[in-house]
Amino acid sequence: VKPFVLRSNVTLRLDDRAEIYASQNVADYPVRNGQRCFAYAESATNVAIIGKGLFYGSGYRFRQPQALPGESQPQALPVMLRFSRCRDVRLEDVALCSCGAWSCHLRNCDGAVVRRVKILNHVNNTNDGLDIESRRGTVEDCTIDSGDDALVFRANHRPFRSGGPRPCERITVMNCQLTSRANCIRIGWLNDGVVRNATFSNLTMTDSACGIGIDLPPFEKGMDDYGDEASLYENLVFDSIVMDRVYAAPIRIDVTDKDFTRLEAIRNITFSNIRARAYRWPSVKNLKRDRPLENVTFSNCSFTRCADGTFPNLWKQMGAAYWWYRDGESFCGVKGVRFDGCTFDESDEKVRR
């Protein structure tokens, strides 16, 4: 099937066991807002894709080798679903498999529900699961297994010069199962604007490089996926989450000190009732000491370190973030860290010290 556009008040309903195979010819994919897409909607209202059918992205036809840190990631690969500046979007019960790049991107939308969606996307190392840069979003009862980040929350306004900045806010994520070669949940990226007022609860994360990551990285040659606003991440709550076989840190907040990276603040971040088995401890590191990272609370959390041998060989085959396991843990440049009723267990005799 060739790429298509969804209009306002249109519901695409897939019958049980229906299968849609995306075109294998990259020339069929027009570039829309800087990215090739299979199914696309722009400035649409009340648009939906529902039903227990399958979208197959034919991603193996577009397969490219992973770009290493500092190198340009492949940008020509098609996104499966993209909703841009839409209102009241609904995705229910569908499955997305083997996409060229990201599985689904909700960019600058207002009101979105993603429910009972299944994503299996391990073709390329740009295979994000669900990327949300929107407000009033709900993600529930989903299963995501992705080659890159499983769930991403950003507010990158740079591609849209009109209308002013739009925060990613009022987000609820619950009852999901997540697996990722990178972050199960990633908040932000380089100069991403405002992400705030979000709750994440009753989640299971397994066989991943990192459970929860909040990142402000340095600019590196070849990067083009970055914003132009100082990042502000606040009022984020993570509760009742189980993590197992996390190859690096279960929780990492990492802010570089490089000049190009702009931070307004990271504050009021709460982790409660977390049970995690990982190769590393949690890490909170702010190298931009003139900007606040404050009020980070860990409540009733249990962290257990496990040995390198616990993990399958896939991590030695250059996963999307395979290098993270070498990063040590630290708490620096943060004000108001609180641990309440937390335990740290290093009982595995094979744990590297």
CSV table of C-alpha atoms in Angstrom, one decimal:
chain,number,residue,atom,x,y,z
A,1,VAL,CA,0.0,0.0,0.0
A,2,LYS,CA,1.3,3.5,-0.9
A,3,PRO,CA,1.4,6.2,1.8
A,4,PHE,CA,-1.9,8.0,2.4
A,5,VAL,CA,-3.4,11.1,4.3
A,6,LEU,CA,-6.1,11.1,6.9
A,7,ARG,CA,-8.6,14.0,7.0
A,8,SER,CA,-10.8,15.4,9.7
A,9,ASN,CA,-13.7,13.2,11.0
A,10,VAL,CA,-12.2,10.1,9.4
A,11,THR,CA,-11.9,6.8,11.2
A,12,LEU,CA,-9.8,4.1,9.6
A,13,ARG,CA,-11.2,0.8,11.0
A,14,LEU,CA,-9.2,-2.4,10.6
A,15,ASP,CA,-11.0,-5.7,10.8
A,16,ASP,CA,-9.6,-8.5,13.0
A,17,ARG,CA,-6.5,-10.0,11.4
A,18,ALA,CA,-6.5,-7.3,8.6
A,19,GLU,CA,-2.9,-6.6,7.5
A,20,ILE,CA,-1.6,-3.4,5.7
A,21,TYR,CA,1.8,-3.7,4.2
A,22,ALA,CA,3.5,-0.4,3.5
A,23,SER,CA,5.2,0.2,0.2
A,24,GLN,CA,8.8,-1.1,0.0
A,25,ASN,CA,9.8,1.7,-2.4
A,26,VAL,CA,11.2,4.7,-0.6
A,27,ALA,CA,10.3,6.9,-3.7
A,28,ASP,CA,6.6,6.4,-2.8
A,29,TYR,CA,7.0,8.3,0.4
A,30,PRO,CA,6.7,12.1,0.1
A,31,VAL,CA,8.5,14.2,2.7
A,32,ARG,CA,6.0,15.9,5.0
A,33,ASN,CA,7.3,18.3,7.6
A,34,GLY,CA,10.8,17.1,7.1
A,35,GLN,CA,10.1,13.3,7.3
A,36,ARG,CA,8.8,10.6,5.1
A,37,CYS,CA,5.6,9.0,6.5
A,38,PHE,CA,3.3,6.2,5.7
A,39,ALA,CA,0.0,7.4,7.2
A,40,TYR,CA,-0.1,11.2,7.8
A,41,ALA,CA,-2.6,13.7,9.2
A,42,GLU,CA,-2.1,17.5,9.5
A,43,SER,CA,-4.4,20.0,11.2
A,44,ALA,CA,-7.1,17.4,11.3
A,45,THR,CA,-9.8,17.1,14.0
A,46,ASN,CA,-11.4,13.9,15.3
A,47,VAL,CA,-9.3,11.4,13.4
A,48,ALA,CA,-8.8,7.8,14.5
A,49,ILE,CA,-7.3,4.5,13.6
A,50,ILE,CA,-8.9,1.6,15.4
A,51,GLY,CA,-9.3,-2.2,15.2
A,52,LYS,CA,-7.3,-5.3,15.7
A,53,GLY,CA,-5.4,-5.2,12.5
A,54,LEU,CA,-1.7,-4.9,11.7
A,55,PHE,CA,0.4,-2.2,10.0
A,56,TYR,CA,3.6,-3.8,8.7
A,57,GLY,CA,6.2,-1.1,7.8
A,58,SER,CA,8.5,-3.2,5.5
A,59,GLY,CA,11.3,-1.6,7.5
A,60,TYR,CA,13.8,-4.3,6.5
A,61,ARG,CA,13.8,-2.8,3.0
A,62,PHE,CA,15.0,0.5,4.4
A,63,ARG,CA,17.5,-0.9,6.9
A,64,GLN,CA,20.6,1.1,7.6
A,65,PRO,CA,23.5,0.5,10.0
A,66,GLN,CA,23.5,2.3,13.3
A,67,ALA,CA,25.1,5.7,13.6
A,68,LEU,CA,27.6,5.9,16.4
A,69,PRO,CA,27.6,8.8,19.0
A,70,GLY,CA,28.4,12.0,17.2
A,71,GLU,CA,27.4,10.7,13.8
A,72,SER,CA,24.2,11.7,11.9
A,73,GLN,CA,21.3,9.3,12.4
A,74,PRO,CA,19.6,8.2,9.2
A,75,GLN,CA,16.8,10.6,8.5
A,76,ALA,CA,15.4,9.2,5.2
A,77,LEU,CA,13.6,6.3,6.9
A,78,PRO,CA,9.8,6.6,6.9
A,79,VAL,CA,7.8,7.0,10.1
A,80,MET,CA,4.7,4.7,10.2
A,81,LEU,CA,2.1,7.1,11.6
A,82,ARG,CA,2.4,10.8,12.1
A,83,PHE,CA,-0.2,13.2,13.4
A,84,SER,CA,0.8,16.9,13.1
A,85,ARG,CA,-1.1,19.7,14.8
A,86,CYS,CA,-4.2,17.6,15.1
A,87,ARG,CA,-7.0,17.7,17.7
A,88,ASP,CA,-8.7,14.7,19.3
A,89,VAL,CA,-6.6,11.8,17.9
A,90,ARG,CA,-7.5,8.2,18.8
A,91,LEU,CA,-5.5,5.0,18.3
A,92,GLU,CA,-7.0,1.8,19.6
A,93,ASP,CA,-6.2,-1.9,19.4
A,94,VAL,CA,-3.9,-1.7,16.3
A,95,ALA,CA,-0.5,-3.3,16.0
A,96,LEU,CA,2.6,-1.6,14.4
A,97,CYS,CA,5.4,-3.8,13.3
A,98,SER,CA,8.8,-3.5,11.6
A,99,CYS,CA,8.7,0.2,10.8
A,100,GLY,CA,11.4,2.1,8.9
A,101,ALA,CA,11.9,4.6,11.7
A,102,TRP,CA,9.6,5.7,14.5
A,103,SER,CA,6.3,3.8,14.9
A,104,CYS,CA,4.0,6.7,15.8
A,105,HIS,CA,4.6,10.4,16.2
A,106,LEU,CA,2.1,12.8,17.8
A,107,ARG,CA,3.5,16.3,17.1
A,108,ASN,CA,1.9,19.5,18.4
A,109,CYS,CA,-1.5,17.7,18.9
A,110,ASP,CA,-4.1,18.7,21.4
A,111,GLY,CA,-5.9,15.6,22.8
A,112,ALA,CA,-4.8,12.1,22.0
A,113,VAL,CA,-5.7,8.7,23.3
A,114,VAL,CA,-3.5,5.6,22.6
A,115,ARG,CA,-5.1,2.5,24.0
A,116,ARG,CA,-4.3,-1.2,23.7
A,117,VAL,CA,-1.8,-0.6,20.9
A,118,LYS,CA,1.0,-3.2,20.3
A,119,ILE,CA,4.3,-2.1,18.8
A,120,LEU,CA,7.1,-4.5,17.8
A,121,ASN,CA,9.8,-2.4,16.1
A,122,HIS,CA,13.3,-3.8,16.0
A,123,VAL,CA,14.5,-3.2,12.4
A,124,ASN,CA,16.6,-0.1,12.7
A,125,ASN,CA,18.2,1.7,15.6
A,126,THR,CA,16.0,4.7,15.1
A,127,ASN,CA,12.9,2.5,15.9
A,128,ASP,CA,11.2,4.5,18.6
A,129,GLY,CA,7.8,3.2,19.8
A,130,LEU,CA,5.6,6.2,20.5
A,131,ASP,CA,6.8,9.8,20.4
A,132,ILE,CA,4.5,12.4,22.0
A,133,GLU,CA,5.1,16.2,21.6
A,134,SER,CA,1.5,17.2,22.5
A,135,ARG,CA,-0.8,18.2,25.3
A,136,ARG,CA,-3.7,16.3,26.9
A,137,GLY,CA,-2.5,12.8,26.1
A,138,THR,CA,-3.4,9.4,27.5
A,139,VAL,CA,-1.5,6.1,26.9
A,140,GLU,CA,-2.8,3.0,28.5
A,141,ASP,CA,-2.7,-0.8,28.2
A,142,CYS,CA,-0.1,-0.7,25.5
A,143,THR,CA,2.8,-3.2,24.8
A,144,ILE,CA,5.9,-1.7,23.2
A,145,ASP,CA,9.1,-3.5,22.3
A,146,SER,CA,11.4,-1.1,20.3
A,147,GLY,CA,14.9,-0.8,19.0
A,148,ASP,CA,15.2,2.7,20.3
A,149,ASP,CA,13.2,4.6,23.0
A,150,ALA,CA,9.8,3.0,23.7
A,151,LEU,CA,8.0,6.2,24.9
A,152,VAL,CA,9.3,9.7,24.3
A,153,PHE,CA,8.0,13.0,25.6
A,154,ARG,CA,9.3,16.2,24.1
A,155,ALA,CA,8.2,19.7,23.1
A,156,ASN,CA,10.4,20.5,20.2
A,157,HIS,CA,8.9,23.6,18.5
A,158,ARG,CA,11.7,24.3,16.0
A,159,PRO,CA,10.0,22.6,13.0
A,160,PHE,CA,6.9,24.9,13.5
A,161,ARG,CA,7.9,28.6,13.5
A,162,SER,CA,4.2,29.8,13.7
A,163,GLY,CA,1.9,29.7,16.7
A,164,GLY,CA,4.4,30.0,19.4
A,165,PRO,CA,5.9,27.4,21.8
A,166,ARG,CA,3.6,24.5,22.8
A,167,PRO,CA,4.4,22.5,26.0
A,168,CYS,CA,4.1,18.8,26.3
A,169,GLU,CA,1.8,18.6,29.3
A,170,ARG,CA,-1.2,16.9,31.0
A,171,ILE,CA,0.0,13.4,30.1
A,172,THR,CA,-1.1,10.2,31.7
A,173,VAL,CA,0.6,6.8,31.0
A,174,MET,CA,-0.6,3.7,32.8
A,175,ASN,CA,-0.7,-0.1,32.6
A,176,CYS,CA,1.9,-0.6,29.9
A,177,GLN,CA,4.6,-3.1,29.2
A,178,LEU,CA,7.8,-1.6,27.8
A,179,THR,CA,11.1,-3.0,26.4
A,180,SER,CA,13.7,-0.9,24.7
A,181,ARG,CA,17.3,-1.0,23.4
A,182,ALA,CA,17.5,2.5,24.9
A,183,ASN,CA,15.1,4.2,27.3
A,184,CYS,CA,11.7,2.7,28.2
A,185,ILE,CA,10.7,6.3,28.9
A,186,ARG,CA,12.6,9.3,27.7
A,187,ILE,CA,11.8,12.8,28.8
A,188,GLY,CA,13.2,15.6,26.6
A,189,TRP,CA,16.3,16.0,24.4
A,190,LEU,CA,18.4,19.0,23.3
A,191,ASN,CA,16.8,22.4,23.9
A,192,ASP,CA,13.3,20.9,24.0
A,193,GLY,CA,11.1,23.5,25.7
A,194,VAL,CA,8.5,22.5,28.3
A,195,VAL,CA,7.5,19.0,29.5
A,196,ARG,CA,5.4,19.2,32.6
A,197,ASN,CA,2.4,17.8,34.6
A,198,ALA,CA,2.7,14.1,33.7
A,199,THR,CA,2.1,10.9,35.6
A,200,PHE,CA,3.4,7.4,34.8
A,201,SER,CA,2.0,4.5,36.8
A,202,ASN,CA,1.7,0.7,36.9
A,203,LEU,CA,4.4,0.0,34.3
A,204,THR,CA,6.6,-3.0,33.6
A,205,MET,CA,10.0,-2.5,32.0
A,206,THR,CA,12.3,-5.4,31.0
A,207,ASP,CA,15.4,-6.1,29.0
A,208,SER,CA,16.3,-2.5,28.4
A,209,ALA,CA,19.3,-0.2,28.4
A,210,CYS,CA,17.6,2.3,30.8
A,211,GLY,CA,14.3,2.4,32.5
A,212,ILE,CA,13.6,6.2,32.8
A,213,GLY,CA,15.9,8.8,31.3
A,214,ILE,CA,15.7,12.6,31.4
A,215,ASP,CA,18.4,13.9,29.0
A,216,LEU,CA,19.9,17.2,28.0
A,217,PRO,CA,22.9,16.0,25.8
A,218,PRO,CA,25.6,18.1,24.2
A,219,PHE,CA,25.3,19.1,20.5
A,220,GLU,CA,27.3,16.7,18.3
A,221,LYS,CA,28.2,16.9,14.7
A,222,GLY,CA,25.4,15.7,12.5
A,223,MET,CA,22.5,16.3,14.9
A,224,ASP,CA,19.4,17.9,13.4
A,225,ASP,CA,16.7,16.7,15.8
A,226,TYR,CA,17.0,19.5,18.4
A,227,GLY,CA,14.9,22.4,19.6
A,228,ASP,CA,15.6,26.1,20.1
A,229,GLU,CA,14.1,26.7,23.6
A,230,ALA,CA,15.6,26.3,27.0
A,231,SER,CA,14.4,23.0,28.5
A,232,LEU,CA,12.0,23.0,31.5
A,233,TYR,CA,10.9,19.7,32.9
A,234,GLU,CA,8.7,19.8,36.0
A,235,ASN,CA,6.0,18.1,38.0
A,236,LEU,CA,6.6,14.5,36.8
A,237,VAL,CA,5.5,11.6,38.8
A,238,PHE,CA,6.6,8.0,38.3
A,239,ASP,CA,4.8,5.4,40.5
A,240,SER,CA,4.4,1.6,40.8
A,241,ILE,CA,7.0,0.6,38.3
A,242,VAL,CA,8.8,-2.8,38.0
A,243,MET,CA,12.1,-3.0,36.1
A,244,ASP,CA,14.1,-6.1,35.5
A,245,ARG,CA,17.3,-6.7,33.5
A,246,VAL,CA,18.1,-3.1,32.9
A,247,TYR,CA,21.6,-2.9,31.3
A,248,ALA,CA,22.6,0.5,32.6
A,249,ALA,CA,20.9,2.8,35.2
A,250,PRO,CA,17.3,2.2,36.0
A,251,ILE,CA,16.8,5.9,36.4
A,252,ARG,CA,19.2,8.6,34.9
A,253,ILE,CA,18.9,12.3,34.8
A,254,ASP,CA,21.8,13.7,32.8
A,255,VAL,CA,22.5,17.4,32.0
A,256,THR,CA,25.6,18.4,30.0
A,257,ASP,CA,27.6,21.6,30.7
A,258,LYS,CA,28.1,22.5,27.0
A,259,ASP,CA,27.1,26.0,26.0
A,260,PHE,CA,24.7,25.1,23.2
A,261,THR,CA,22.5,23.1,25.6
A,262,ARG,CA,20.0,25.4,27.3
A,263,LEU,CA,18.3,24.5,30.6
A,264,GLU,CA,15.7,26.6,32.5
A,265,ALA,CA,15.1,24.0,35.2
A,266,ILE,CA,14.4,20.4,36.1
A,267,ARG,CA,12.3,20.3,39.3
A,268,ASN,CA,9.7,18.4,41.3
A,269,ILE,CA,10.4,14.9,40.0
A,270,THR,CA,9.0,12.0,42.1
A,271,PHE,CA,9.9,8.3,41.9
A,272,SER,CA,7.8,6.1,44.2
A,273,ASN,CA,7.2,2.4,44.6
A,274,ILE,CA,9.9,1.4,42.1
A,275,ARG,CA,11.3,-2.1,42.1
A,276,ALA,CA,14.4,-2.3,39.9
A,277,ARG,CA,17.1,-4.9,39.0
A,278,ALA,CA,19.9,-3.2,37.0
A,279,TYR,CA,23.6,-3.2,36.3
A,280,ARG,CA,23.9,0.3,37.7
A,281,TRP,CA,22.4,2.4,40.5
A,282,PRO,CA,20.2,5.4,39.7
A,283,SER,CA,22.2,8.5,38.6
A,284,VAL,CA,21.3,12.2,38.8
A,285,LYS,CA,23.9,14.5,37.3
A,286,ASN,CA,23.7,18.2,36.5
A,287,LEU,CA,26.9,19.7,35.1
A,288,LYS,CA,25.2,23.0,34.3
A,289,ARG,CA,25.6,24.2,37.9
A,290,ASP,CA,24.1,27.7,37.3
A,291,ARG,CA,20.7,26.2,36.4
A,292,PRO,CA,18.5,24.4,38.9
A,293,LEU,CA,18.0,20.7,39.2
A,294,GLU,CA,16.0,20.4,42.4
A,295,ASN,CA,13.4,18.5,44.4
A,296,VAL,CA,14.0,15.0,43.3
A,297,THR,CA,12.3,12.4,45.6
A,298,PHE,CA,12.7,8.6,45.8
A,299,SER,CA,10.1,7.1,48.0
A,300,ASN,CA,9.7,3.4,48.9
A,301,CYS,CA,12.0,2.3,46.1
A,302,SER,CA,14.1,-0.9,45.9
A,303,PHE,CA,17.2,-1.0,43.7
A,304,THR,CA,19.2,-4.3,43.2
A,305,ARG,CA,22.4,-4.5,41.2
A,306,CYS,CA,22.9,-7.6,39.0
A,307,ALA,CA,26.0,-8.9,37.2
A,308,ASP,CA,26.9,-8.4,33.6
A,309,GLY,CA,26.4,-12.0,32.9
A,310,THR,CA,22.7,-11.6,33.7
A,311,PHE,CA,22.2,-10.0,30.3
A,312,PRO,CA,21.9,-11.7,26.9
A,313,ASN,CA,24.5,-11.2,24.2
A,314,LEU,CA,22.3,-8.7,22.4
A,315,TRP,CA,23.8,-5.9,24.5
A,316,LYS,CA,27.2,-6.8,23.1
A,317,GLN,CA,25.8,-6.4,19.6
A,318,MET,CA,25.6,-2.6,19.7
A,319,GLY,CA,22.0,-1.9,20.9
A,320,ALA,CA,20.8,1.7,20.4
A,321,ALA,CA,22.5,2.7,23.6
A,322,TYR,CA,24.9,-0.1,24.2
A,323,TRP,CA,27.6,2.3,25.5
A,324,TRP,CA,25.6,3.4,28.6
A,325,TYR,CA,26.6,0.4,30.7
A,326,ARG,CA,30.1,2.0,31.0
A,327,ASP,CA,28.7,5.2,32.6
A,328,GLY,CA,29.2,5.3,36.3
A,329,GLU,CA,26.6,6.5,38.8
A,330,SER,CA,26.7,10.0,40.5
A,331,PHE,CA,24.6,12.5,42.3
A,332,CYS,CA,25.9,16.0,41.6
A,333,GLY,CA,24.6,19.5,40.8
A,334,VAL,CA,21.2,18.7,42.4
A,335,LYS,CA,19.5,20.4,45.3
A,336,GLY,CA,16.9,18.7,47.5
A,337,VAL,CA,17.4,15.0,46.8
A,338,ARG,CA,15.3,12.9,49.2
A,339,PHE,CA,15.4,9.1,49.8
A,340,ASP,CA,12.5,7.9,51.9
A,341,GLY,CA,12.2,4.2,52.7
A,342,CYS,CA,14.5,3.1,49.9
A,343,THR,CA,16.8,0.0,49.8
A,344,PHE,CA,20.0,-0.7,47.8
A,345,ASP,CA,21.0,-4.4,47.4
A,346,GLU,CA,24.4,-5.5,46.0
A,347,SER,CA,24.2,-9.1,47.1
A,348,ASP,CA,25.0,-10.7,43.8
A,349,GLU,CA,28.6,-12.0,44.2
A,350,LYS,CA,29.3,-11.5,40.5
A,351,VAL,CA,28.5,-7.8,40.5
A,352,ARG,CA,31.4,-5.7,39.2
A,353,ARG,CA,32.5,-3.1,41.7
